[in-house]
Coordinates of N, CA, C and O in Angstrom, one line a residue:
M722 N 0.3 -24.0 6.1 CA -0.5 -22.9 5.6 C 0.3 -22.2 4.5 O 1.6 -22.1 4.7
A723 N -0.3 -21.7 3.5 CA 0.3 -21.0 2.5 C 0.9 -19.7 3.0 O 0.4 -19.1 4.0
N724 N 2.0 -19.2 2.4 CA 2.6 -17.9 2.8 C 2.4 -16.8 1.8 O 2.9 -15.7 2.0
A725 N 1.7 -17.1 0.7 CA 1.5 -16.1 -0.3 C 0.2 -16.2 -1.1 O -0.3 -17.3 -1.3
L726 N -0.3 -15.1 -1.5 CA -1.4 -15.0 -2.5 C -0.8 -14.3 -3.7 O -0.1 -13.3 -3.5
L727 N -1.1 -14.8 -4.8 CA -0.7 -14.1 -6.1 C -1.8 -14.0 -7.0 O -2.4 -14.9 -7.4
G728 N -2.1 -12.7 -7.4 CA -3.1 -12.4 -8.4 C -2.4 -12.2 -9.7 O -1.4 -11.4 -9.8
I729 N -2.9 -12.8 -10.8 CA -2.3 -12.6 -12.1 C -3.3 -12.4 -13.1 O -4.4 -13.0 -13.2
Q730 N -3.1 -11.4 -13.9 CA -3.8 -11.1 -15.2 C -2.8 -11.3 -16.3 O -1.8 -10.6 -16.4
I731 N -3.1 -12.3 -17.1 CA -2.1 -12.6 -18.2 C -2.8 -12.1 -19.5 O -4.0 -12.4 -19.8
I732 N -2.0 -11.4 -20.3 CA -2.5 -10.8 -21.5 C -1.6 -11.2 -22.6 O -0.5 -10.6 -22.9
P733 N -1.9 -12.3 -23.3 CA -1.1 -12.8 -24.4 C -1.2 -11.9 -25.7 O -2.3 -11.5 -26.0
K734 N -0.1 -11.7 -26.3 CA -0.2 -11.1 -27.7 C -0.6 -12.2 -28.6 O 0.2 -13.2 -28.7
V735 N -1.7 -12.1 -29.2 CA -2.2 -13.2 -30.0 C -1.9 -13.0 -31.5 O -2.0 -11.8 -32.0
P736 N -1.6 -14.0 -32.2 CA -1.3 -13.8 -33.6 C -2.5 -13.6 -34.4 O -3.6 -14.1 -34.2
G737 N -2.4 -12.7 -35.4 CA -3.5 -12.5 -36.4 C -4.8 -12.0 -35.8 O -5.9 -12.1 -36.4
G738 N -4.8 -11.3 -34.7 CA -6.0 -10.7 -34.1 C -7.0 -11.8 -33.6 O -8.1 -11.5 -33.4
R739 N -6.5 -13.0 -33.3 CA -7.4 -14.1 -32.8 C -7.9 -13.7 -31.4 O -7.4 -12.8 -30.7
D740 N -9.0 -14.4 -31.0 CA -9.6 -14.3 -29.7 C -8.6 -14.6 -28.7 O -8.0 -15.7 -28.7
V741 N -8.5 -13.8 -27.6 CA -7.5 -14.1 -26.6 C -8.0 -15.1 -25.6 O -7.2 -15.8 -24.9
I742 N -9.3 -15.3 -25.4 CA -9.8 -16.2 -24.4 C -9.3 -17.6 -24.5 O -8.9 -18.2 -23.4
P743 N -9.2 -18.3 -25.6 CA -8.6 -19.6 -25.6 C -7.2 -19.7 -25.1 O -6.8 -20.7 -24.4
Y744 N -6.4 -18.6 -25.3 CA -5.1 -18.6 -24.8 C -5.1 -18.4 -23.3 O -4.3 -19.0 -22.5
V745 N -6.0 -17.5 -22.8 CA -6.1 -17.3 -21.3 C -6.5 -18.7 -20.7 O -6.0 -19.0 -19.6
D746 N -7.4 -19.4 -21.3 CA -7.9 -20.7 -20.8 C -6.7 -21.6 -20.7 O -6.6 -22.4 -19.7
E747 N -5.8 -21.6 -21.6 CA -4.6 -22.5 -21.6 C -3.7 -22.1 -20.4 O -3.1 -22.9 -19.7
A748 N -3.6 -20.8 -20.2 CA -2.7 -20.3 -19.1 C -3.3 -20.7 -17.7 O -2.6 -21.2 -16.9
I749 N -4.7 -20.6 -17.6 CA -5.3 -21.1 -16.4 C -5.2 -22.6 -16.2 O -5.1 -23.1 -15.1
S750 N -5.1 -23.3 -17.3 CA -5.0 -24.8 -17.2 C -3.6 -25.1 -16.6 O -3.5 -26.2 -15.9
V751 N -2.6 -24.3 -16.7 CA -1.3 -24.5 -16.1 C -1.5 -24.4 -14.6 O -0.9 -25.2 -13.8
I752 N -2.3 -23.5 -14.1 CA -2.5 -23.4 -12.7 C -3.3 -24.6 -12.2 O -2.9 -25.2 -11.2
G753 N -4.3 -25.0 -12.9 CA -5.1 -26.2 -12.5 C -4.2 -27.4 -12.4 O -4.4 -28.2 -11.5
A754 N -3.3 -27.6 -13.3 CA -2.4 -28.8 -13.3 C -1.4 -28.7 -12.2 O -0.9 -29.8 -11.8
S755 N -1.2 -27.5 -11.6 CA -0.2 -27.4 -10.5 C -0.6 -28.0 -9.2 O 0.2 -28.3 -8.4
G756 N -2.0 -28.0 -9.0 CA -2.5 -28.5 -7.8 C -2.7 -27.4 -6.7 O -3.1 -27.7 -5.6
V757 N -2.3 -26.1 -6.9 CA -2.5 -25.1 -5.9 C -3.9 -24.7 -5.9 O -4.6 -24.8 -6.9
R758 N -4.3 -24.1 -4.8 CA -5.7 -23.6 -4.7 C -5.7 -22.3 -5.5 O -4.8 -21.5 -5.5
Y759 N -6.8 -22.1 -6.3 CA -6.9 -20.9 -7.0 C -8.4 -20.5 -7.3 O -9.3 -21.4 -7.2
E760 N -8.7 -19.3 -7.6 CA -10.0 -18.8 -7.9 C -9.9 -17.9 -9.1 O -9.1 -17.0 -9.1
V761 N -10.7 -18.2 -10.1 CA -10.7 -17.4 -11.3 C -11.7 -16.3 -11.1 O -12.9 -16.5 -10.7
G762 N -11.3 -15.0 -11.3 CA -12.2 -13.9 -11.3 C -12.4 -13.2 -12.6 O -11.7 -13.7 -13.6
P763 N -13.2 -12.2 -12.7 CA -13.5 -11.6 -14.0 C -12.3 -10.9 -14.6 O -12.1 -10.8 -15.8
L764 N -11.3 -10.4 -13.8 CA -10.2 -9.6 -14.3 C -8.9 -10.3 -13.9 O -7.8 -9.8 -14.5
E765 N -8.8 -11.2 -13.0 CA -7.6 -11.9 -12.7 C -7.9 -13.2 -12.0 O -9.0 -13.4 -11.5
T766 N -6.8 -14.0 -11.9 CA -6.9 -15.3 -11.2 C -6.0 -15.2 -9.9 O -4.9 -14.7 -10.1
V767 N -6.5 -15.6 -8.8 CA -5.7 -15.6 -7.6 C -5.3 -17.0 -7.2 O -6.2 -17.9 -7.1
M768 N -4.0 -17.2 -6.9 CA -3.5 -18.4 -6.4 C -3.1 -18.3 -5.0 O -2.7 -17.2 -4.5
E769 N -3.1 -19.4 -4.3 CA -2.7 -19.5 -2.9 C -1.6 -20.6 -2.7 O -1.8 -21.7 -3.2
G770 N -0.5 -20.3 -2.1 CA 0.6 -21.3 -2.0 C 1.9 -20.7 -1.5 O 1.9 -19.6 -0.9
E771 N 2.9 -21.4 -1.6 CA 4.3 -21.0 -1.3 C 4.8 -20.0 -2.4 O 4.6 -20.3 -3.6
L772 N 5.4 -18.9 -2.0 CA 5.7 -17.9 -3.0 C 6.6 -18.4 -4.1 O 6.3 -18.1 -5.3
G773 N 7.6 -19.2 -3.8 CA 8.4 -19.8 -4.9 C 7.7 -20.6 -5.9 O 7.9 -20.5 -7.1
T774 N 6.7 -21.4 -5.3 CA 5.9 -22.3 -6.2 C 5.0 -21.4 -7.1 O 4.9 -21.7 -8.3
L775 N 4.4 -20.4 -6.6 CA 3.6 -19.5 -7.3 C 4.3 -18.8 -8.4 O 3.8 -18.7 -9.6
L776 N 5.5 -18.4 -8.1 CA 6.3 -17.7 -9.2 C 6.8 -18.6 -10.3 O 6.8 -18.3 -11.4
D777 N 7.0 -19.9 -9.9 CA 7.3 -20.9 -10.9 C 6.1 -21.1 -11.8 O 6.2 -21.3 -13.0
I778 N 4.9 -21.1 -11.3 CA 3.7 -21.3 -12.1 C 3.5 -20.1 -13.1 O 3.2 -20.3 -14.2
V779 N 3.8 -18.9 -12.6 CA 3.8 -17.7 -13.5 C 4.7 -17.9 -14.6 O 4.4 -17.7 -15.8
K780 N 5.9 -18.4 -14.4 CA 6.9 -18.7 -15.4 C 6.4 -19.7 -16.4 O 6.4 -19.5 -17.6
Q781 N 5.8 -20.8 -15.9 CA 5.2 -21.8 -16.8 C 4.1 -21.3 -17.6 O 3.9 -21.6 -18.8
M782 N 3.2 -20.4 -17.0 CA 2.1 -19.8 -17.8 C 2.6 -19.0 -18.9 O 2.1 -19.1 -20.0
N783 N 3.7 -18.2 -18.7 CA 4.3 -17.4 -19.8 C 4.9 -18.3 -20.9 O 4.7 -18.0 -22.0
E784 N 5.6 -19.3 -20.5 CA 6.2 -20.2 -21.4 C 5.1 -20.9 -22.2 O 5.2 -21.1 -23.4
K785 N 4.0 -21.2 -21.6 CA 2.9 -21.9 -22.3 C 2.3 -21.0 -23.4 O 1.9 -21.5 -24.5
M786 N 2.2 -19.7 -23.1 CA 1.7 -18.8 -24.2 C 2.6 -18.8 -25.4 O 2.2 -18.7 -26.5
I787 N 3.9 -18.8 -25.1 CA 4.9 -18.8 -26.3 C 4.8 -20.1 -27.0 O 4.7 -20.1 -28.3
E788 N 4.7 -21.2 -26.3 CA 4.5 -22.5 -27.0 C 3.2 -22.6 -27.8 O 3.1 -23.3 -28.8
A789 N 2.2 -21.9 -27.3 CA 0.9 -21.8 -28.0 C 0.9 -20.9 -29.3 O -0.1 -20.8 -30.0
G790 N 2.0 -20.3 -29.5 CA 2.2 -19.5 -30.7 C 2.1 -18.0 -30.5 O 2.1 -17.2 -31.5
C791 N 2.0 -17.5 -29.3 CA 2.0 -16.1 -29.0 C 3.4 -15.5 -29.1 O 4.3 -16.1 -28.5
P792 N 3.6 -14.4 -29.8 CA 4.9 -13.8 -29.9 C 5.4 -13.1 -28.6 O 6.6 -12.9 -28.5
G793 N 4.5 -12.9 -27.7 CA 4.8 -12.2 -26.5 C 3.6 -12.3 -25.5 O 2.5 -12.7 -25.9
V794 N 3.9 -11.9 -24.3 CA 2.9 -12.0 -23.3 C 3.2 -10.9 -22.2 O 4.3 -10.7 -21.9
L795 N 2.1 -10.3 -21.7 CA 2.2 -9.4 -20.5 C 1.5 -10.0 -19.4 O 0.4 -10.5 -19.5
S796 N 2.2 -10.1 -18.2 CA 1.6 -10.6 -17.0 C 1.7 -9.5 -15.9 O 2.7 -9.0 -15.6
Q797 N 0.5 -9.2 -15.4 CA 0.4 -8.2 -14.3 C 0.2 -9.0 -13.0 O -0.8 -9.8 -12.9
L798 N 1.0 -8.8 -12.0 CA 1.0 -9.6 -10.8 C 0.7 -8.7 -9.6 O 1.2 -7.5 -9.5
K799 N 0.0 -9.3 -8.6 CA -0.1 -8.7 -7.3 C 0.3 -9.8 -6.3 O -0.2 -10.9 -6.5
I800 N 1.1 -9.5 -5.4 CA 1.6 -10.5 -4.4 C 1.4 -10.1 -3.0 O 1.8 -8.9 -2.6
S801 N 0.7 -10.9 -2.2 CA 0.7 -10.7 -0.8 C 1.5 -11.8 -0.1 O 1.2 -13.0 -0.3
Y802 N 2.5 -11.4 0.6 CA 3.5 -12.4 1.2 C 3.5 -12.2 2.7 O 3.7 -11.1 3.2
R803 N 3.2 -13.3 3.4 CA 3.2 -13.2 4.9 C 3.8 -14.5 5.3 O 3.2 -15.6 5.3
P804 N 5.1 -14.5 5.8 CA 5.8 -15.7 6.2 C 5.0 -16.5 7.2 O 5.1 -17.7 7.3
E805 N 4.2 -15.8 8.1 CA 3.5 -16.6 9.1 C 2.3 -17.2 8.6 O 1.6 -18.0 9.3
G806 N 1.9 -16.9 7.3 CA 0.7 -17.6 6.7 C -0.3 -16.7 6.3 O -0.5 -15.6 6.9
T807 N -1.0 -17.1 5.2 CA -2.2 -16.3 4.7 C -3.1 -17.2 3.9 O -2.7 -18.3 3.6
S808 N -4.2 -16.7 3.6 CA -5.2 -17.5 2.8 C -6.2 -16.6 2.2 O -6.5 -15.5 2.7
M809 N -6.8 -17.0 1.1 CA -7.9 -16.3 0.5 C -9.0 -16.2 1.4 O -9.6 -15.1 1.5
D810 N -9.3 -17.3 2.1 CA -10.4 -17.3 3.1 C -10.2 -16.2 4.2 O -11.2 -15.5 4.6
A811 N -9.0 -16.1 4.7 CA -8.8 -15.2 5.8 C -9.0 -13.7 5.4 O -9.5 -12.9 6.2
L812 N -8.7 -13.5 4.1 CA -9.0 -12.1 3.6 C -10.4 -11.8 3.1 O -10.8 -10.6 3.0
T813 N -11.2 -12.8 2.9 CA -12.5 -12.6 2.3 C -13.6 -13.1 3.2 O -14.8 -12.9 2.8
E814 N -13.4 -13.8 4.2 CA -14.4 -14.5 5.0 C -15.5 -13.6 5.5 O -16.7 -13.9 5.5
K815 N -15.2 -12.3 5.8 CA -16.2 -11.4 6.3 C -17.2 -11.0 5.2 O -18.2 -10.5 5.5
Y816 N -16.8 -11.2 3.9 CA -17.7 -10.8 2.8 C -18.5 -12.0 2.3 O -19.4 -11.8 1.5
R817 N -18.3 -13.2 2.8 CA -19.0 -14.3 2.3 C -20.2 -14.6 3.2 O -20.1 -14.5 4.4
G818 N -21.3 -15.0 2.6 CA -22.6 -15.2 3.4 C -22.7 -16.4 4.1 O -22.3 -17.2 4.7

């Protein structure tokens, strides 16, 4: 079982006032390629996994933005860490129909 949930909102500084969405899509593709479970929400994406793995993914996402031509990036994180285990389902099951 995963020991952490990590919510991330990534805000790349885009060159020339370009649309930010294609860059955010690239950042989310880093999560998809990682194989961890994740859910994209309207304001942030939540990942489920081992804390070290999730933090590595955040690093890769930031590096991807620089590789894509962004001069900088702001990442806002929320982390829920429970060594005994946690999951998105455990926190949200009572709200699902």
